[in-house]
């Protein structure tokens, strides 16, 4: 049995300077209540690893607007002009990573790999400073794992031992990030008894989840 904690308790676990793996795609599948609590706490100098930074006033965009973020590793920032402006001004350092490469680097961290080999970026600026390998006559770049101090996930349902079920496109990055965060905090929409979630529907087993947030009021 896991004790469900309040959002503010969860936010208090996250120190300044932490690296956060945040699930979601343009805010869908992101832990919105937890993000709000981090903003309210005033946490600073965060590194955010995510597919994107959503939009101003939504999801990760709230962290950007609040000045909580110093670095972003993401596949795109195109729909958040605030992230773009802060990158141009030097307030936020942005590392853009192709989406497939990004999720594979996170997965590599989660399963203990030393990196992945990908042809994406060969012959472009992306390959500068990276090791290159040739396999069966084809060139690949070595992309290193991305670990997180915390993985912040949103789930459709959790059970009393922390097994997580996701809904539709909220599957996106959440199950992979659950493997790569040193501490995993899940924000479920509902919490149900063990057995209510079909074993086939469990995408993140409870052994990976350190903290569950209380259900929304």
Coordinates of N, CA and C in Angstrom, one line a residue:
X1 N 0.8 -1.2 0.0 CA 0.0 0.0 0.0 C 0.9 1.3 0.0
X2 N 0.6 2.2 -0.9 CA 1.3 3.4 -0.9 C 0.4 4.5 -0.3
X3 N 1.1 5.4 0.5 CA 0.4 6.5 1.1 C 0.3 7.6 0.1
X4 N -0.9 8.1 -0.2 CA -1.0 9.2 -1.2 C -0.6 10.5 -0.5
X5 N 0.2 11.3 -1.1 CA 0.6 12.6 -0.5 C 0.0 13.8 -1.2
X6 N 0.0 14.9 -0.6 CA -0.6 16.1 -1.1 C 0.4 16.7 -2.2
X7 N -0.2 17.5 -3.1 CA 0.6 18.1 -4.2 C 1.8 18.9 -3.6
X8 N 1.5 19.7 -2.5 CA 2.5 20.5 -2.0 C 3.7 19.7 -1.3
X9 N 3.3 18.6 -0.7 CA 4.3 17.6 -0.2 C 5.2 17.2 -1.3
X10 N 4.6 16.8 -2.4 CA 5.4 16.4 -3.6 C 6.3 17.5 -4.1
X11 N 5.8 18.7 -4.2 CA 6.6 19.8 -4.7 C 7.8 20.1 -3.8
X12 N 7.5 19.9 -2.5 CA 8.6 20.1 -1.5 C 9.8 19.1 -1.6
X13 N 9.5 18.0 -2.3 CA 10.6 17.0 -2.5 C 11.6 17.4 -3.5
X14 N 11.1 18.4 -4.4 CA 11.9 18.8 -5.6 C 12.8 20.0 -5.3
X15 N 14.1 19.9 -5.2 CA 14.9 21.0 -4.9 C 15.2 21.9 -6.1
X16 N 15.7 23.1 -5.8 CA 16.3 23.9 -6.9 C 17.4 23.1 -7.6
X17 N 17.4 23.3 -8.9 CA 18.5 22.7 -9.7 C 18.2 21.2 -10.1
X18 N 17.1 20.7 -9.8 CA 16.8 19.3 -10.2 C 16.5 19.2 -11.7
X19 N 16.8 17.9 -12.1 CA 16.4 17.6 -13.5 C 15.1 16.8 -13.5
X20 N 14.1 17.3 -14.2 CA 12.8 16.7 -14.2 C 12.4 16.1 -15.5
X21 N 12.1 14.8 -15.5 CA 11.5 14.2 -16.7 C 10.0 14.4 -16.6
X22 N 9.4 15.1 -17.5 CA 7.9 15.5 -17.4 C 7.2 14.9 -18.6
X23 N 6.2 14.0 -18.3 CA 5.4 13.4 -19.3 C 4.5 14.4 -20.0
X24 N 4.0 14.0 -21.2 CA 3.0 14.9 -21.8 C 3.4 15.2 -23.3
X25 N 2.4 15.6 -24.0 CA 2.6 16.0 -25.4 C 1.7 17.2 -25.6
X26 N 2.3 18.4 -25.6 CA 1.5 19.7 -25.6 C 0.6 19.8 -24.4
X27 N 1.0 19.3 -23.3 CA 0.2 19.3 -22.1 C -0.6 18.1 -21.8
X28 N -0.9 17.3 -22.9 CA -1.7 16.1 -22.7 C -0.9 15.0 -22.1
X29 N -1.3 14.5 -20.9 CA -0.5 13.6 -20.2 C 0.5 14.2 -19.2
X30 N 0.4 15.5 -19.0 CA 1.3 16.1 -18.0 C 0.6 16.2 -16.6
X31 N 1.4 16.2 -15.6 CA 0.8 16.3 -14.2 C 0.5 17.7 -13.8
X32 N -0.6 18.2 -14.2 CA -0.9 19.7 -14.1 C -1.0 20.2 -12.6
X33 N -1.5 19.4 -11.7 CA -1.6 19.8 -10.3 C -0.2 19.9 -9.7
X34 N 0.6 19.0 -10.0 CA 2.0 19.0 -9.5 C 2.8 20.2 -10.1
X35 N 2.6 20.4 -11.4 CA 3.3 21.6 -12.0 C 2.8 22.9 -11.3
X36 N 1.5 23.0 -11.0 CA 1.0 24.2 -10.3 C 1.7 24.3 -8.9
X37 N 1.9 23.2 -8.2 CA 2.4 23.3 -6.9 C 3.9 23.7 -6.9
X38 N 4.6 23.2 -8.0 CA 6.0 23.6 -8.1 C 6.1 25.1 -8.4
X39 N 5.2 25.6 -9.2 CA 5.2 27.0 -9.5 C 4.9 27.8 -8.2
X40 N 4.0 27.4 -7.5 CA 3.6 28.0 -6.2 C 4.7 28.0 -5.2
X41 N 5.5 27.0 -5.2 CA 6.7 26.9 -4.3 C 7.8 27.8 -4.7
X42 N 7.9 28.1 -6.0 CA 8.9 29.0 -6.4 C 10.3 28.3 -6.7
X43 N 10.2 27.1 -7.0 CA 11.4 26.3 -7.4 C 12.1 26.9 -8.6
X44 N 13.5 26.9 -8.5 CA 14.2 27.6 -9.6 C 15.3 26.7 -10.2
X45 N 15.9 27.1 -11.3 CA 17.0 26.5 -11.9 C 16.8 25.0 -12.3
X46 N 15.6 24.8 -12.8 CA 15.2 23.4 -13.1 C 15.6 23.1 -14.6
X47 N 16.1 21.8 -14.8 CA 16.2 21.3 -16.1 C 15.0 20.5 -16.4
X48 N 14.3 20.8 -17.5 CA 13.1 20.1 -17.9 C 13.4 19.2 -19.1
X49 N 13.2 17.9 -19.0 CA 13.3 17.0 -20.1 C 11.9 16.6 -20.5
X50 N 11.5 16.9 -21.7 CA 10.1 16.7 -22.1 C 10.0 16.7 -23.6
X51 N 8.9 16.2 -24.2 CA 8.7 16.3 -25.6 C 8.7 17.8 -26.1
X52 N 8.1 18.7 -25.3 CA 7.9 20.1 -25.6 C 7.6 20.9 -24.4
X53 N 7.5 22.2 -24.5 CA 7.2 23.0 -23.4 C 5.7 23.5 -23.4
X54 N 4.9 22.8 -24.1 CA 3.4 23.1 -24.1 C 3.2 24.5 -24.6
X55 N 2.3 25.3 -24.0 CA 2.0 26.6 -24.4 C 2.0 27.5 -23.2
X56 N 2.1 28.8 -23.3 CA 2.0 29.7 -22.2 C 0.7 29.5 -21.4
X57 N 0.9 29.3 -20.1 CA -0.3 29.1 -19.3 C -0.8 27.7 -19.2
X58 N -0.1 26.7 -19.9 CA -0.5 25.3 -19.9 C 0.6 24.4 -19.6
X59 N 0.5 23.5 -18.7 CA 1.5 22.5 -18.4 C 2.9 23.1 -18.1
X60 N 3.9 22.5 -18.8 CA 5.3 23.0 -18.6 C 5.4 24.5 -18.9
X61 N 4.5 25.0 -19.8 CA 4.6 26.4 -20.0 C 4.4 27.3 -18.8
X62 N 3.7 26.8 -17.8 CA 3.6 27.5 -16.5 C 5.0 27.6 -15.8
X63 N 5.8 26.6 -15.9 CA 7.1 26.6 -15.3 C 8.0 27.6 -16.0
X64 N 7.9 27.7 -17.3 CA 8.6 28.6 -18.1 C 8.2 30.0 -17.8
X65 N 7.0 30.3 -17.7 CA 6.5 31.6 -17.4 C 6.9 32.1 -16.0
X66 N 7.0 31.2 -15.1 CA 7.3 31.5 -13.7 C 8.8 31.7 -13.5
X67 N 9.6 31.5 -14.5 CA 11.0 31.6 -14.4 C 11.7 30.5 -13.6
X68 N 11.0 29.3 -13.6 CA 11.6 28.2 -12.9 C 12.6 27.4 -13.6
X69 N 12.7 27.6 -14.9 CA 13.4 26.7 -15.8 C 14.7 27.4 -16.3
X70 N 15.9 26.7 -16.2 CA 17.1 27.3 -16.7 C 17.6 26.5 -18.0
X71 N 17.1 25.2 -18.1 CA 17.5 24.4 -19.2 C 16.3 23.5 -19.7
X72 N 16.2 23.4 -21.0 CA 15.2 22.5 -21.6 C 15.9 21.5 -22.6
X73 N 15.5 20.3 -22.5 CA 15.9 19.3 -23.5 C 14.6 18.8 -24.0
X74 N 14.3 19.1 -25.3 CA 13.0 18.8 -25.9 C 13.1 18.6 -27.4
X75 N 12.0 18.0 -28.0 CA 12.1 17.8 -29.4 C 11.6 19.1 -30.2
X76 N 10.8 19.9 -29.5 CA 10.4 21.2 -30.2 C 9.9 22.2 -29.2
X77 N 9.9 23.4 -29.5 CA 9.4 24.5 -28.6 C 8.5 25.4 -29.5
X78 N 8.1 24.9 -30.6 CA 7.5 25.8 -31.6 C 6.2 26.5 -31.2
X79 N 5.4 25.9 -30.3 CA 4.1 26.5 -29.9 C 4.2 27.3 -28.6
X80 N 5.4 27.5 -28.1 CA 5.6 28.3 -26.9 C 6.5 29.5 -27.1
X81 N 6.0 30.6 -27.5 CA 6.8 31.8 -27.8 C 7.6 32.2 -26.6
X82 N 7.1 32.0 -25.4 CA 7.9 32.4 -24.2 C 9.2 31.6 -24.1
X83 N 9.2 30.3 -24.4 CA 10.4 29.5 -24.4 C 11.3 30.0 -25.5
X84 N 10.8 30.3 -26.6 CA 11.7 30.9 -27.7 C 12.3 32.2 -27.3
X85 N 11.5 33.1 -26.7 CA 12.1 34.4 -26.3 C 13.2 34.2 -25.3
X86 N 12.9 33.3 -24.3 CA 13.9 33.1 -23.2 C 15.2 32.4 -23.8
X87 N 15.0 31.6 -24.8 CA 16.2 31.0 -25.4 C 17.0 32.1 -26.1
X88 N 16.4 32.9 -26.9 CA 17.1 34.0 -27.6 C 17.8 34.9 -26.7
X89 N 17.1 35.2 -25.5 CA 17.7 36.2 -24.5 C 18.8 35.5 -23.7
X90 N 18.9 34.2 -23.8 CA 19.9 33.5 -23.0 C 19.5 33.1 -21.6
X91 N 18.2 33.3 -21.3 CA 17.7 33.0 -20.0 C 17.5 31.5 -19.8
X92 N 17.2 30.8 -20.9 CA 17.0 29.4 -20.9 C 17.9 28.8 -22.0
X93 N 18.7 27.7 -21.6 CA 19.5 27.0 -22.5 C 18.6 25.9 -23.1
X94 N 18.5 25.8 -24.4 CA 17.6 24.8 -25.1 C 18.4 23.8 -25.9
X95 N 18.3 22.6 -25.6 CA 18.8 21.5 -26.4 C 17.7 20.8 -27.2
X96 N 17.7 21.0 -28.5 CA 16.6 20.4 -29.3 C 17.1 19.0 -29.8
X97 N 16.3 18.0 -29.5 CA 16.7 16.6 -29.8 C 15.5 16.0 -30.7
X98 N 15.8 15.4 -31.8 CA 14.7 14.7 -32.5 C 13.9 13.8 -31.6
X99 N 12.6 13.8 -31.9 CA 11.7 13.1 -31.0 C 12.0 11.7 -30.7
X100 N 12.3 10.9 -31.8 CA 12.6 9.5 -31.6 C 13.9 9.3 -30.8
X101 N 14.9 10.2 -31.1 CA 16.2 10.1 -30.4 C 16.0 10.5 -28.9
X102 N 15.1 11.4 -28.7 CA 14.8 11.9 -27.3 C 14.3 10.7 -26.4
X103 N 13.2 10.1 -26.9 CA 12.6 9.0 -26.2 C 13.5 7.8 -26.0
X104 N 14.3 7.6 -27.0 CA 15.3 6.5 -26.9 C 16.4 6.7 -26.0
X105 N 16.8 8.0 -25.9 CA 17.9 8.4 -24.9 C 17.3 8.2 -23.4
X106 N 16.1 8.6 -23.3 CA 15.4 8.4 -22.0 C 15.3 6.9 -21.7
X107 N 14.8 6.1 -22.7 CA 14.7 4.7 -22.5 C 16.0 4.0 -22.1
X108 N 17.1 4.5 -22.8 CA 18.4 3.9 -22.6 C 18.8 4.1 -21.1
X109 N 18.5 5.3 -20.5 CA 18.8 5.5 -19.1 C 18.0 4.6 -18.3
X110 N 16.8 4.3 -18.6 CA 15.9 3.5 -17.8 C 16.3 2.0 -17.8
X111 N 16.8 1.6 -18.9 CA 17.2 0.1 -19.0 C 18.7 -0.1 -18.8
X112 N 19.4 0.9 -18.5 CA 20.8 0.7 -18.2 C 21.8 0.6 -19.4
X113 N 21.4 1.2 -20.5 CA 22.3 1.2 -21.7 C 23.2 2.4 -21.6
X114 N 24.4 2.2 -22.3 CA 25.3 3.3 -22.3 C 25.0 4.3 -23.4
X115 N 24.0 4.1 -24.1 CA 23.6 5.0 -25.2 C 22.9 4.3 -26.3
X116 N 22.6 5.0 -27.3 CA 21.9 4.4 -28.5 C 22.7 4.9 -29.8
X117 N 22.6 4.1 -30.8 CA 23.2 4.4 -32.1 C 22.0 4.8 -33.0
X118 N 22.2 6.0 -33.7 CA 21.1 6.5 -34.6 C 21.7 7.2 -35.8
X119 N 21.1 7.0 -36.9 CA 21.6 7.7 -38.1 C 21.1 9.1 -38.2
X120 N 20.1 9.5 -37.3 CA 19.5 10.8 -37.3 C 20.6 11.9 -36.9
X121 N 20.8 12.8 -37.8 CA 21.8 13.9 -37.5 C 23.1 13.7 -38.3
X122 N 23.3 12.6 -38.9 CA 24.5 12.4 -39.7 C 24.6 13.4 -40.8
X123 N 25.7 14.1 -40.9 CA 25.9 15.1 -42.0 C 25.3 16.4 -41.7
X124 N 24.9 16.7 -40.4 CA 24.4 18.0 -40.0 C 25.2 18.5 -38.8
X125 N 24.8 19.6 -38.3 CA 25.5 20.2 -37.1 C 25.3 19.3 -35.9
X126 N 24.3 18.5 -35.9 CA 24.0 17.6 -34.8 C 25.1 16.7 -34.4
X127 N 25.9 16.3 -35.4 CA 27.0 15.3 -35.2 C 28.2 15.9 -34.6
X128 N 28.3 17.3 -34.5 CA 29.5 17.9 -33.9 C 29.7 17.5 -32.5
X129 N 30.9 17.0 -32.2 CA 31.3 16.7 -30.8 C 30.8 15.3 -30.4
X130 N 30.2 14.5 -31.3 CA 29.6 13.2 -30.9 C 30.5 12.1 -31.6
X131 N 30.5 11.0 -30.9 CA 31.2 9.8 -31.4 C 30.4 9.2 -32.6
X132 N 31.1 8.8 -33.6 CA 30.5 8.2 -34.8 C 31.0 6.8 -34.9
X133 N 30.0 5.9 -35.2 CA 30.4 4.5 -35.4 C 29.8 4.0 -36.8
X134 N 30.5 3.1 -37.4 CA 30.1 2.5 -38.6 C 29.7 1.0 -38.4
X135 N 28.5 0.7 -38.7 CA 27.9 -0.7 -38.5 C 27.4 -1.2 -39.8
X136 N 28.0 -2.3 -40.4 CA 27.5 -2.8 -41.6 C 27.5 -1.8 -42.7
X137 N 28.6 -0.9 -42.7 CA 28.7 0.1 -43.7 C 27.9 1.3 -43.6
X138 N 27.1 1.4 -42.5 CA 26.3 2.6 -42.3 C 26.8 3.4 -41.1
X139 N 26.8 4.7 -41.2 CA 27.3 5.5 -40.1 C 26.1 5.8 -39.1
X140 N 26.5 5.9 -37.8 CA 25.6 6.2 -36.7 C 26.2 7.1 -35.7
X141 N 25.4 7.9 -35.1 CA 25.9 8.7 -33.9 C 25.6 8.0 -32.6
X142 N 26.5 8.2 -31.7 CA 26.2 7.7 -30.3 C 25.5 8.8 -29.6
X143 N 24.3 8.5 -29.1 CA 23.6 9.5 -28.3 C 23.5 8.9 -26.9
X144 N 23.9 9.8 -25.9 CA 24.0 9.3 -24.5 C 22.7 9.3 -23.8
X145 N 22.6 8.5 -22.7 CA 21.3 8.4 -22.0 C 21.0 9.7 -21.3
X146 N 19.7 9.9 -21.0 CA 19.2 11.1 -20.3 C 18.5 10.6 -19.0
X147 N 19.1 10.8 -17.9 CA 18.6 10.5 -16.6 C 17.9 11.6 -16.0
X148 N 17.0 11.4 -15.0 CA 16.3 12.4 -14.3 C 16.4 12.2 -12.8
X149 N 16.5 13.3 -12.1 CA 16.3 13.2 -10.6 C 14.9 12.8 -10.2
X150 N 14.0 13.3 -11.0 CA 12.6 13.0 -10.8 C 11.9 12.7 -12.1
X151 N 10.9 11.8 -12.1 CA 10.0 11.6 -13.2 C 8.6 12.0 -12.7
X152 N 8.0 13.0 -13.4 CA 6.7 13.5 -13.0 C 5.7 13.0 -14.0
X153 N 4.8 12.2 -13.6 CA 3.9 11.5 -14.5 C 2.4 11.8 -14.3
X154 N 1.6 11.7 -15.3 CA 0.2 11.8 -15.1 C -0.4 10.5 -15.6
X155 N -1.4 10.0 -14.8 CA -2.0 8.7 -15.1 C -3.5 8.8 -15.0
X156 N -4.2 8.0 -15.7 CA -5.6 7.9 -15.7 C -6.0 7.3 -14.3
X157 N -5.5 6.1 -14.0 CA -5.8 5.5 -12.7 C -4.5 4.9 -12.1
X158 N -4.5 4.9 -10.8 CA -3.5 4.1 -10.0 C -4.3 3.2 -9.0
X159 N -3.6 2.1 -8.6 CA -4.3 1.3 -7.6 C -3.5 1.6 -6.3
X160 N -3.9 0.9 -5.2 CA -3.3 1.1 -3.9 C -1.9 0.8 -3.8
X161 N -1.3 0.0 -4.7 CA 0.1 -0.2 -4.6 C 0.9 0.5 -5.7
X162 N 0.2 1.4 -6.4 CA 0.9 2.3 -7.4 C 1.0 1.9 -8.8
X163 N 0.4 0.8 -9.1 CA 0.3 0.4 -10.6 C -0.4 1.5 -11.3
X164 N 0.1 1.8 -12.5 CA -0.5 3.0 -13.3 C -1.1 2.5 -14.6
X165 N -2.2 3.1 -14.9 CA -2.9 2.9 -16.2 C -3.0 4.3 -16.8
X166 N -2.7 4.4 -18.1 CA -2.7 5.7 -18.8 C -3.9 5.6 -19.8
X167 N -4.3 6.8 -20.2 CA -5.5 6.9 -21.1 C -5.0 7.5 -22.5
X168 N -5.3 6.7 -23.6 CA -5.1 7.2 -24.9 C -3.7 7.8 -25.1
X169 N -3.6 9.1 -25.6 CA -2.3 9.7 -26.0 C -1.5 10.1 -24.7
X170 N -2.1 10.0 -23.5 CA -1.3 10.2 -22.3 C -0.3 9.1 -22.1
X171 N -0.3 8.0 -23.0 CA 0.8 7.0 -22.9 C 2.1 7.7 -23.3
X172 N 2.1 8.6 -24.2 CA 3.3 9.2 -24.8 C 4.6 8.9 -24.1
X173 N 5.1 9.8 -23.3 CA 6.4 9.6 -22.7 C 6.3 9.0 -21.3
X174 N 5.2 9.0 -20.7 CA 5.1 8.6 -19.3 C 5.7 7.3 -18.9
X175 N 5.3 6.2 -19.6 CA 5.8 4.9 -19.2 C 7.4 4.8 -19.4
X176 N 7.9 5.5 -20.4 CA 9.4 5.4 -20.6 C 10.1 6.2 -19.5
X177 N 9.5 7.4 -19.1 CA 10.1 8.2 -18.1 C 10.1 7.6 -16.7
X178 N 9.1 6.8 -16.5 CA 9.0 6.1 -15.2 C 10.2 5.2 -15.0
X179 N 10.9 4.8 -16.0 CA 12.1 3.9 -15.9 C 13.3 4.7 -15.6
X180 N 13.3 6.0 -16.0 CA 14.6 6.8 -16.0 C 14.7 7.8 -14.9
X181 N 13.7 8.0 -14.0 CA 13.7 8.9 -12.9 C 14.2 8.2 -11.6
X182 N 15.1 8.9 -10.9 CA 15.5 8.3 -9.6 C 14.4 8.3 -8.7
X183 N 13.5 9.3 -8.7 CA 12.3 9.3 -7.9 C 11.1 9.6 -8.8
X184 N 10.1 8.7 -8.7 CA 9.0 8.8 -9.6 C 7.7 9.2 -8.8
X185 N 7.1 10.3 -9.3 CA 5.9 10.9 -8.7 C 4.8 10.8 -9.7
X186 N 3.7 10.1 -9.3 CA 2.6 10.0 -10.3 C 1.4 10.7 -9.8
X187 N 0.7 11.4 -10.7 CA -0.5 12.1 -10.4 C -1.7 11.4 -11.1
X188 N -2.4 10.5 -10.4 CA -3.5 9.8 -11.0 C -4.8 10.6 -11.0
X189 N -5.6 10.4 -11.9 CA -6.9 11.0 -11.9 C -7.8 10.4 -10.8
X190 N -7.7 9.1 -10.7 CA -8.4 8.4 -9.6 C -7.5 7.3 -9.0
X191 N -7.8 6.9 -7.8 CA -7.1 5.8 -7.2 C -8.1 4.7 -6.8
X192 N -7.8 3.5 -7.2 CA -8.8 2.4 -7.1 C -8.1 1.2 -6.3
X193 N -9.0 0.3 -5.8 CA -8.4 -0.9 -5.2 C -7.6 -1.8 -6.1
X194 N -6.7 -2.6 -5.6 CA -5.9 -3.5 -6.4 C -6.9 -4.5 -7.0
X195 N -6.7 -4.8 -8.3 CA -7.6 -5.7 -9.0 C -8.5 -5.0 -10.0
X196 N -8.8 -3.7 -9.7 CA -9.7 -2.9 -10.6 C -9.1 -2.7 -11.9
X197 N -7.8 -2.4 -11.9 CA -7.0 -2.2 -13.2 C -6.6 -3.6 -13.7
X198 N -7.0 -3.9 -14.9 CA -6.6 -5.2 -15.5 C -5.1 -5.2 -15.6
X199 N -4.5 -6.4 -15.3 CA -3.1 -6.5 -15.5 C -2.6 -6.1 -16.8
X200 N -3.4 -6.3 -17.9 CA -3.0 -6.0 -19.2 C -2.9 -4.5 -19.4
X201 N -3.6 -3.7 -18.5 CA -3.7 -2.3 -18.7 C -2.6 -1.5 -17.9
X202 N -1.9 -2.3 -17.0 CA -0.9 -1.7 -16.2 C 0.4 -1.4 -17.1
X203 N 0.7 -0.2 -17.3 CA 1.9 0.2 -18.2 C 3.1 0.6 -17.3
X204 N 2.8 1.0 -16.1 CA 3.9 1.2 -15.2 C 3.6 0.5 -13.9
X205 N 4.4 -0.5 -13.5 CA 4.2 -1.3 -12.3 C 4.5 -0.5 -11.1
X206 N 3.8 -0.7 -10.0 CA 3.9 0.1 -8.8 C 5.3 0.1 -8.2
X207 N 6.1 -0.9 -8.4 CA 7.4 -1.0 -7.9 C 8.3 0.2 -8.3
X208 N 7.9 0.8 -9.5 CA 8.7 1.9 -10.0 C 8.2 3.2 -9.4
X209 N 7.1 3.3 -8.8 CA 6.5 4.5 -8.4 C 6.8 4.8 -6.9
X210 N 7.4 5.9 -6.6 CA 7.8 6.2 -5.2 C 6.7 6.9 -4.5
X211 N 5.9 7.8 -5.2 CA 4.9 8.6 -4.5 C 3.7 8.8 -5.5
X212 N 2.5 8.6 -4.9 CA 1.2 8.9 -5.5 C 0.7 10.2 -5.0
X213 N 0.1 11.1 -5.8 CA -0.6 12.3 -5.4 C -2.0 11.9 -5.0
X214 N -2.5 12.6 -4.0 CA -3.9 12.4 -3.7 C -4.8 12.8 -4.9
X215 N -6.0 12.1 -5.0 CA -6.9 12.5 -6.1 C -7.3 13.9 -6.0
X216 N -7.6 14.5 -7.1 CA -8.1 15.9 -7.2 C -9.4 16.0 -6.4
X217 N -9.6 17.1 -5.7 CA -10.8 17.3 -5.0 C -12.0 17.5 -5.9

